[in-house]
Tab-separated table of N, CA, C and O in Angstrom:
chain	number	residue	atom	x	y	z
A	1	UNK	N	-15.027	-239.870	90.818
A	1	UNK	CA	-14.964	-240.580	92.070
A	1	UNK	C	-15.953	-239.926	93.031
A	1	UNK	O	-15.730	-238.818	93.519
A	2	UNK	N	-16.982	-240.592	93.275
A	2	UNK	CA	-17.967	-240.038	94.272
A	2	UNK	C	-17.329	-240.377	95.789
A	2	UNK	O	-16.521	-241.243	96.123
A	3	UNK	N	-18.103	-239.218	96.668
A	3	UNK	CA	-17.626	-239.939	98.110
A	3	UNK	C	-19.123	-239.629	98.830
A	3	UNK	O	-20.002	-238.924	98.336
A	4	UNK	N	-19.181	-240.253	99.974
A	4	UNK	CA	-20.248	-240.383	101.255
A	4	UNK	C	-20.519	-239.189	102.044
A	4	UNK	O	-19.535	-238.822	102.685
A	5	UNK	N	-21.460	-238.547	102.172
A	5	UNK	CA	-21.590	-238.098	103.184
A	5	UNK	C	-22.337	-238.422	104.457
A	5	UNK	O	-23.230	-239.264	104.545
A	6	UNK	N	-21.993	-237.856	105.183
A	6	UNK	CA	-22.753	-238.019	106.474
A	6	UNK	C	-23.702	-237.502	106.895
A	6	UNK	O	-23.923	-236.438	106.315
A	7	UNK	N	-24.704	-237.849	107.981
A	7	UNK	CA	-26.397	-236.004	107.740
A	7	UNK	C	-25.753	-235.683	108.288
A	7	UNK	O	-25.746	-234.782	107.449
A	8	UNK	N	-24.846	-235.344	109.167
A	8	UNK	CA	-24.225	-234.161	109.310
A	8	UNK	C	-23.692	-233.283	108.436
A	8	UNK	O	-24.002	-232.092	108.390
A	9	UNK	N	-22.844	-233.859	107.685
A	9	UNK	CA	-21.876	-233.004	106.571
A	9	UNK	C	-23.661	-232.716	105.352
A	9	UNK	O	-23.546	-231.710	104.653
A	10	UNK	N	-24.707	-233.297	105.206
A	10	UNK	CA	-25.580	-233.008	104.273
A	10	UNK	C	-26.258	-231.850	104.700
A	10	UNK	O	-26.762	-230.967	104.005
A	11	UNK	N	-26.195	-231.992	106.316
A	11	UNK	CA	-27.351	-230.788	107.097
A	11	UNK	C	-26.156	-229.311	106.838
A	11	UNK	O	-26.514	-228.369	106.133
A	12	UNK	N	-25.180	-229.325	107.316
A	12	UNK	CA	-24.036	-228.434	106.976
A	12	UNK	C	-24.066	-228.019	105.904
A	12	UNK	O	-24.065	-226.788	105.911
A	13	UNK	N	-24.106	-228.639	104.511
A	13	UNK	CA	-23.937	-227.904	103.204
A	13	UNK	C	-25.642	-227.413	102.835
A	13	UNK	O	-25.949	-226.399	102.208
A	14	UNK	N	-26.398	-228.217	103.288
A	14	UNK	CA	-27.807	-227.286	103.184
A	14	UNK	C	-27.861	-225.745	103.699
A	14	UNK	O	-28.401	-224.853	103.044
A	15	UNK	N	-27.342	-225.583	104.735
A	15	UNK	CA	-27.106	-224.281	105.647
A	15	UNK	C	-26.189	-223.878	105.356
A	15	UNK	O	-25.709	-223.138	106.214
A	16	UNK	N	-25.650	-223.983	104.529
A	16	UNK	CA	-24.458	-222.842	103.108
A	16	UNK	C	-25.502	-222.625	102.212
A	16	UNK	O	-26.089	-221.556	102.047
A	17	UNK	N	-25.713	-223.689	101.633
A	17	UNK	CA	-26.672	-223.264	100.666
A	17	UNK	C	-27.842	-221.831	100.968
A	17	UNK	O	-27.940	-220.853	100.226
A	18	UNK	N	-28.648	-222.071	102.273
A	18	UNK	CA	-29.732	-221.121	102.755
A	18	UNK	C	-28.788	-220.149	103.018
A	18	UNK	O	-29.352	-219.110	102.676
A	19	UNK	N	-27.832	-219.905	103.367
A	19	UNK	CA	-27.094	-218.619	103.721
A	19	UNK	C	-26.907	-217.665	102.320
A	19	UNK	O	-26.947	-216.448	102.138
A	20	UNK	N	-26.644	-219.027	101.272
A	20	UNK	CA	-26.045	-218.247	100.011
A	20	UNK	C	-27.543	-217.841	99.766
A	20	UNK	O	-27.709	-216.633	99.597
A	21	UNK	N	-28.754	-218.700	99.712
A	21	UNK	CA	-29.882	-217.882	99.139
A	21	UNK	C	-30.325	-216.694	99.616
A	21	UNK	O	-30.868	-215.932	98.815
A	22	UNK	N	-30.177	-216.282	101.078
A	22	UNK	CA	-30.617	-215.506	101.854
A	22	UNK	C	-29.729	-214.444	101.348
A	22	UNK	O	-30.416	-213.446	101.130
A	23	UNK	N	-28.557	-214.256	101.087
A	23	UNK	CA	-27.509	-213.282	100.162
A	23	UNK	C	-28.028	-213.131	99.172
A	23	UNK	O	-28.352	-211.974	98.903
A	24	UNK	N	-28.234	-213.845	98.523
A	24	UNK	CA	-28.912	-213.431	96.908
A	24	UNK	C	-30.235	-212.560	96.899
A	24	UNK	O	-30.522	-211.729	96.037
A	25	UNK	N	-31.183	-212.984	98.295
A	25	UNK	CA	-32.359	-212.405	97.929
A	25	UNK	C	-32.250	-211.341	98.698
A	25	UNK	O	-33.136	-210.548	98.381
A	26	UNK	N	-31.368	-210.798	99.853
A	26	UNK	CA	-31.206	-209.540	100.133
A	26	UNK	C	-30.900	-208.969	99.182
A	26	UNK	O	-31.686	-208.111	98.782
A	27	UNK	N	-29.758	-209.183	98.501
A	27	UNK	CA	-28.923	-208.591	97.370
A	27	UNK	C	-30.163	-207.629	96.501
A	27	UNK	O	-30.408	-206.428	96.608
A	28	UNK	N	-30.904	-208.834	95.490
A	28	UNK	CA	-31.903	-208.670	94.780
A	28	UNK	C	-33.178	-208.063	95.842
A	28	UNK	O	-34.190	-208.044	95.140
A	29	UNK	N	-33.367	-207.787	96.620
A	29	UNK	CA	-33.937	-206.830	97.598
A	29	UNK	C	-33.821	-204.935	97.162
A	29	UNK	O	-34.589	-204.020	96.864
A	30	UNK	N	-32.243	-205.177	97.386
A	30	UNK	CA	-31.498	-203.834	97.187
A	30	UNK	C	-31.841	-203.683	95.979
A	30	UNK	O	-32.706	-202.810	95.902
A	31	UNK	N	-31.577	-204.111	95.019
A	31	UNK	CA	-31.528	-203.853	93.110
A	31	UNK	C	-32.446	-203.662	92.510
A	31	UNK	O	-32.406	-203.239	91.355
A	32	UNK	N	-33.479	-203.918	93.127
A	32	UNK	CA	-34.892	-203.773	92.483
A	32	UNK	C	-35.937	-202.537	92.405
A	32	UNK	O	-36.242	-202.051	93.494
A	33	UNK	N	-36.299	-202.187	91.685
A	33	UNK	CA	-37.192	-200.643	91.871
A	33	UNK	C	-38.648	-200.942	92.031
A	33	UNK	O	-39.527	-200.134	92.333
A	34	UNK	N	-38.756	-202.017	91.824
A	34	UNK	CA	-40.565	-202.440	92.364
A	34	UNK	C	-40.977	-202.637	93.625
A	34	UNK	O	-40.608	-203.791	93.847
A	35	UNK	N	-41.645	-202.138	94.839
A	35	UNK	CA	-41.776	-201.814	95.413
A	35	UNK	C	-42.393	-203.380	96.414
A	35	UNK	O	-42.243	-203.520	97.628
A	36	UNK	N	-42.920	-204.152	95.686
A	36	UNK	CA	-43.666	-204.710	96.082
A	36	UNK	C	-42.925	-206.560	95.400
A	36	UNK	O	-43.202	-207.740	95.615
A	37	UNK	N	-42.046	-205.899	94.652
A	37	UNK	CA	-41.447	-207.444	94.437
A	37	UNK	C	-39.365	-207.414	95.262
A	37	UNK	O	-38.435	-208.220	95.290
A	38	UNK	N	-39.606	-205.961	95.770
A	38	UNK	CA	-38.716	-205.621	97.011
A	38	UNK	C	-38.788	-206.268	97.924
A	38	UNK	O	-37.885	-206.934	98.429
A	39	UNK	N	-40.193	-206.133	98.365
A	39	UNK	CA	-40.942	-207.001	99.697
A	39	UNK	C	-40.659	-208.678	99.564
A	39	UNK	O	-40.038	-209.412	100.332
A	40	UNK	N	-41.339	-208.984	98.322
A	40	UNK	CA	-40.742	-210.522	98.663
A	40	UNK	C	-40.112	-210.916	98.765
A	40	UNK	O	-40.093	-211.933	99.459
A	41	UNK	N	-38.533	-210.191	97.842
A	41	UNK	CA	-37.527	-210.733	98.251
A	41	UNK	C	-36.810	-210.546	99.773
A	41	UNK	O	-35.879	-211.240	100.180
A	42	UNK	N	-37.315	-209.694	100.351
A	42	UNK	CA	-36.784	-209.537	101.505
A	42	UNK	C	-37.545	-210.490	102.399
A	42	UNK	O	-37.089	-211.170	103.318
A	43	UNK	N	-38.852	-210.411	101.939
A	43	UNK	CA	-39.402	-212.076	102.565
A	43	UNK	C	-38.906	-213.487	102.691
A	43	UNK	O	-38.883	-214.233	103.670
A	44	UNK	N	-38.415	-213.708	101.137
A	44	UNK	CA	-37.539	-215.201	100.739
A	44	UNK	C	-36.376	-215.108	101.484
A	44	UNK	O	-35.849	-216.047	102.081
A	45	UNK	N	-35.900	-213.725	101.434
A	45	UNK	CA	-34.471	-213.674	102.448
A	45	UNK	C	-34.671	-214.311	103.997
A	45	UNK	O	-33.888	-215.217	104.285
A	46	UNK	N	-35.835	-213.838	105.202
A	46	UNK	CA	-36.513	-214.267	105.971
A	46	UNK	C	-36.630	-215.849	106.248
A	46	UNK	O	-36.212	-216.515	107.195
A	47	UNK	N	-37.365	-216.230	105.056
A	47	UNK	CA	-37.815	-217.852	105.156
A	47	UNK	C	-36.003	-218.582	105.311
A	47	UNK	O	-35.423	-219.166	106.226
A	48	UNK	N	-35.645	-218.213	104.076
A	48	UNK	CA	-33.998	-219.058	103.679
A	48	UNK	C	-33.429	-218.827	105.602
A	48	UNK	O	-32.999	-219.734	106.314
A	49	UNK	N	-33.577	-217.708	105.913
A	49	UNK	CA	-33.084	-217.243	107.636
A	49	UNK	C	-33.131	-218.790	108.662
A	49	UNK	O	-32.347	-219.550	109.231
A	50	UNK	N	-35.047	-218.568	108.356
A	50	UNK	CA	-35.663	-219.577	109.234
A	50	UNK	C	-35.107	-220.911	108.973
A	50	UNK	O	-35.073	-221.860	109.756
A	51	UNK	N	-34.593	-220.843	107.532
A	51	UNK	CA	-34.747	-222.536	107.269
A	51	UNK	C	-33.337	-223.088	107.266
A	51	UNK	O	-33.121	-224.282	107.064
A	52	UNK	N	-31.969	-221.818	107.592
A	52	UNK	CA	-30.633	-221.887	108.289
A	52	UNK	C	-30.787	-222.279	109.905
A	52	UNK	O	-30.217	-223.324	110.221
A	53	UNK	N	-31.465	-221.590	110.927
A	53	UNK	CA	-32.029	-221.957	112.125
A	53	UNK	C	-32.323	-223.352	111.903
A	53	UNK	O	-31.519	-224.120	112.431
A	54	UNK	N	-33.377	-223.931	111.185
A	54	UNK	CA	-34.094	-225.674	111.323
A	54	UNK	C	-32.794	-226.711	110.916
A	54	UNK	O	-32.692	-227.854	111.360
A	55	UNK	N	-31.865	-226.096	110.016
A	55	UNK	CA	-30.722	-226.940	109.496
A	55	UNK	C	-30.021	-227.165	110.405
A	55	UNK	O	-29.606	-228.286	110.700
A	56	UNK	N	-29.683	-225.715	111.229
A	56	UNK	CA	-28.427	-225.614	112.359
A	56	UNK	C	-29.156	-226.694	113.637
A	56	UNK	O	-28.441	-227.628	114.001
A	57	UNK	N	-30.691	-226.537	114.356
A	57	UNK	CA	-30.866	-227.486	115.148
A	57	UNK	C	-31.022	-229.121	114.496
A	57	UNK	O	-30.734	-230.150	115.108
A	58	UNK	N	-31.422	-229.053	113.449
A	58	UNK	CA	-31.432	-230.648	112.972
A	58	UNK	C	-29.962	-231.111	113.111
A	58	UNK	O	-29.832	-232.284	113.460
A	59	UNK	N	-28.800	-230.377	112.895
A	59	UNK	CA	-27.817	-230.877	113.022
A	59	UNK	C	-27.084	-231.103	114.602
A	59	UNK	O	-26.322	-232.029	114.881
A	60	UNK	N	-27.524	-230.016	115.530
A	60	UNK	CA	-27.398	-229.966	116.582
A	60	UNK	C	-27.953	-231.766	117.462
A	60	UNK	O	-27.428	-232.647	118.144
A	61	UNK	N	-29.205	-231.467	116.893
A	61	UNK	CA	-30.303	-232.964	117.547
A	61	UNK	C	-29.445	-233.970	117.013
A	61	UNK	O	-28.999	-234.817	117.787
A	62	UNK	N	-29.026	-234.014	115.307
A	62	UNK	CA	-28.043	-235.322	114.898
A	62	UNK	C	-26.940	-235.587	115.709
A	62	UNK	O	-26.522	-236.687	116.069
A	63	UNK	N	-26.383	-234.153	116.035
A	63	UNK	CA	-24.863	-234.265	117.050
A	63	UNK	C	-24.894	-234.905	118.225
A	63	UNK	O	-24.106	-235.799	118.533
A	64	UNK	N	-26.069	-234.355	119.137
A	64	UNK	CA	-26.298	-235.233	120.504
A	64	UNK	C	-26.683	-236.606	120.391
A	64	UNK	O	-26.123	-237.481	121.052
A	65	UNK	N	-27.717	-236.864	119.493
A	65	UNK	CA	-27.928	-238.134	119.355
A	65	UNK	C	-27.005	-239.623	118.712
A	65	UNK	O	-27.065	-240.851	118.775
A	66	UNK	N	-26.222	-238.606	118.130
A	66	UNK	CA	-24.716	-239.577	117.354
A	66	UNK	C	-23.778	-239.804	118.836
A	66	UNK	O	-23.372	-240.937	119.097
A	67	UNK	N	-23.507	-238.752	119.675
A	67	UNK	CA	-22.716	-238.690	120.789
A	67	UNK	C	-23.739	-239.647	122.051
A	67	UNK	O	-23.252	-239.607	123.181
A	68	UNK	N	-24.614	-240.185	121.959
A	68	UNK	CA	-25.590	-240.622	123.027
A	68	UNK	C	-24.711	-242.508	122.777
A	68	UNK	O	-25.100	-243.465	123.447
């Protein structure tokens, strides 16, 4: 049984999702002994950051504009 979502509820589970990636690639940050593939992951951790921020205002802009 499938159900509907809403862009709200789609923008919301995207920004779980980037939270969980941003966990994983800190995580794998810590675990790693290469010095330089340390760095990226703490980079990817960064971007997934930025791209929780663009989810949280896209949903924000959907909220006001649903309430308008």
């Amino acid at each position: 049984m499938a159900s509907e979502l809403n862009g709200y509820q789609v923008l919301e589970i995207a920004e779980k999702m980037e939270r969980n990636a941003a966990k994983f690639y800190r995580k794998a940050a810590g675990l790693c002994d290469d010095p330089q593939l340390c760095k990226l992951f703490a980079e990817l951790a960064q971007w997934e950051k930025r791209h929780i921020q663009v989810f949280a205002e896209m949903r924000e802009r959907l909220s006001e504009h649903t309430w308008e």
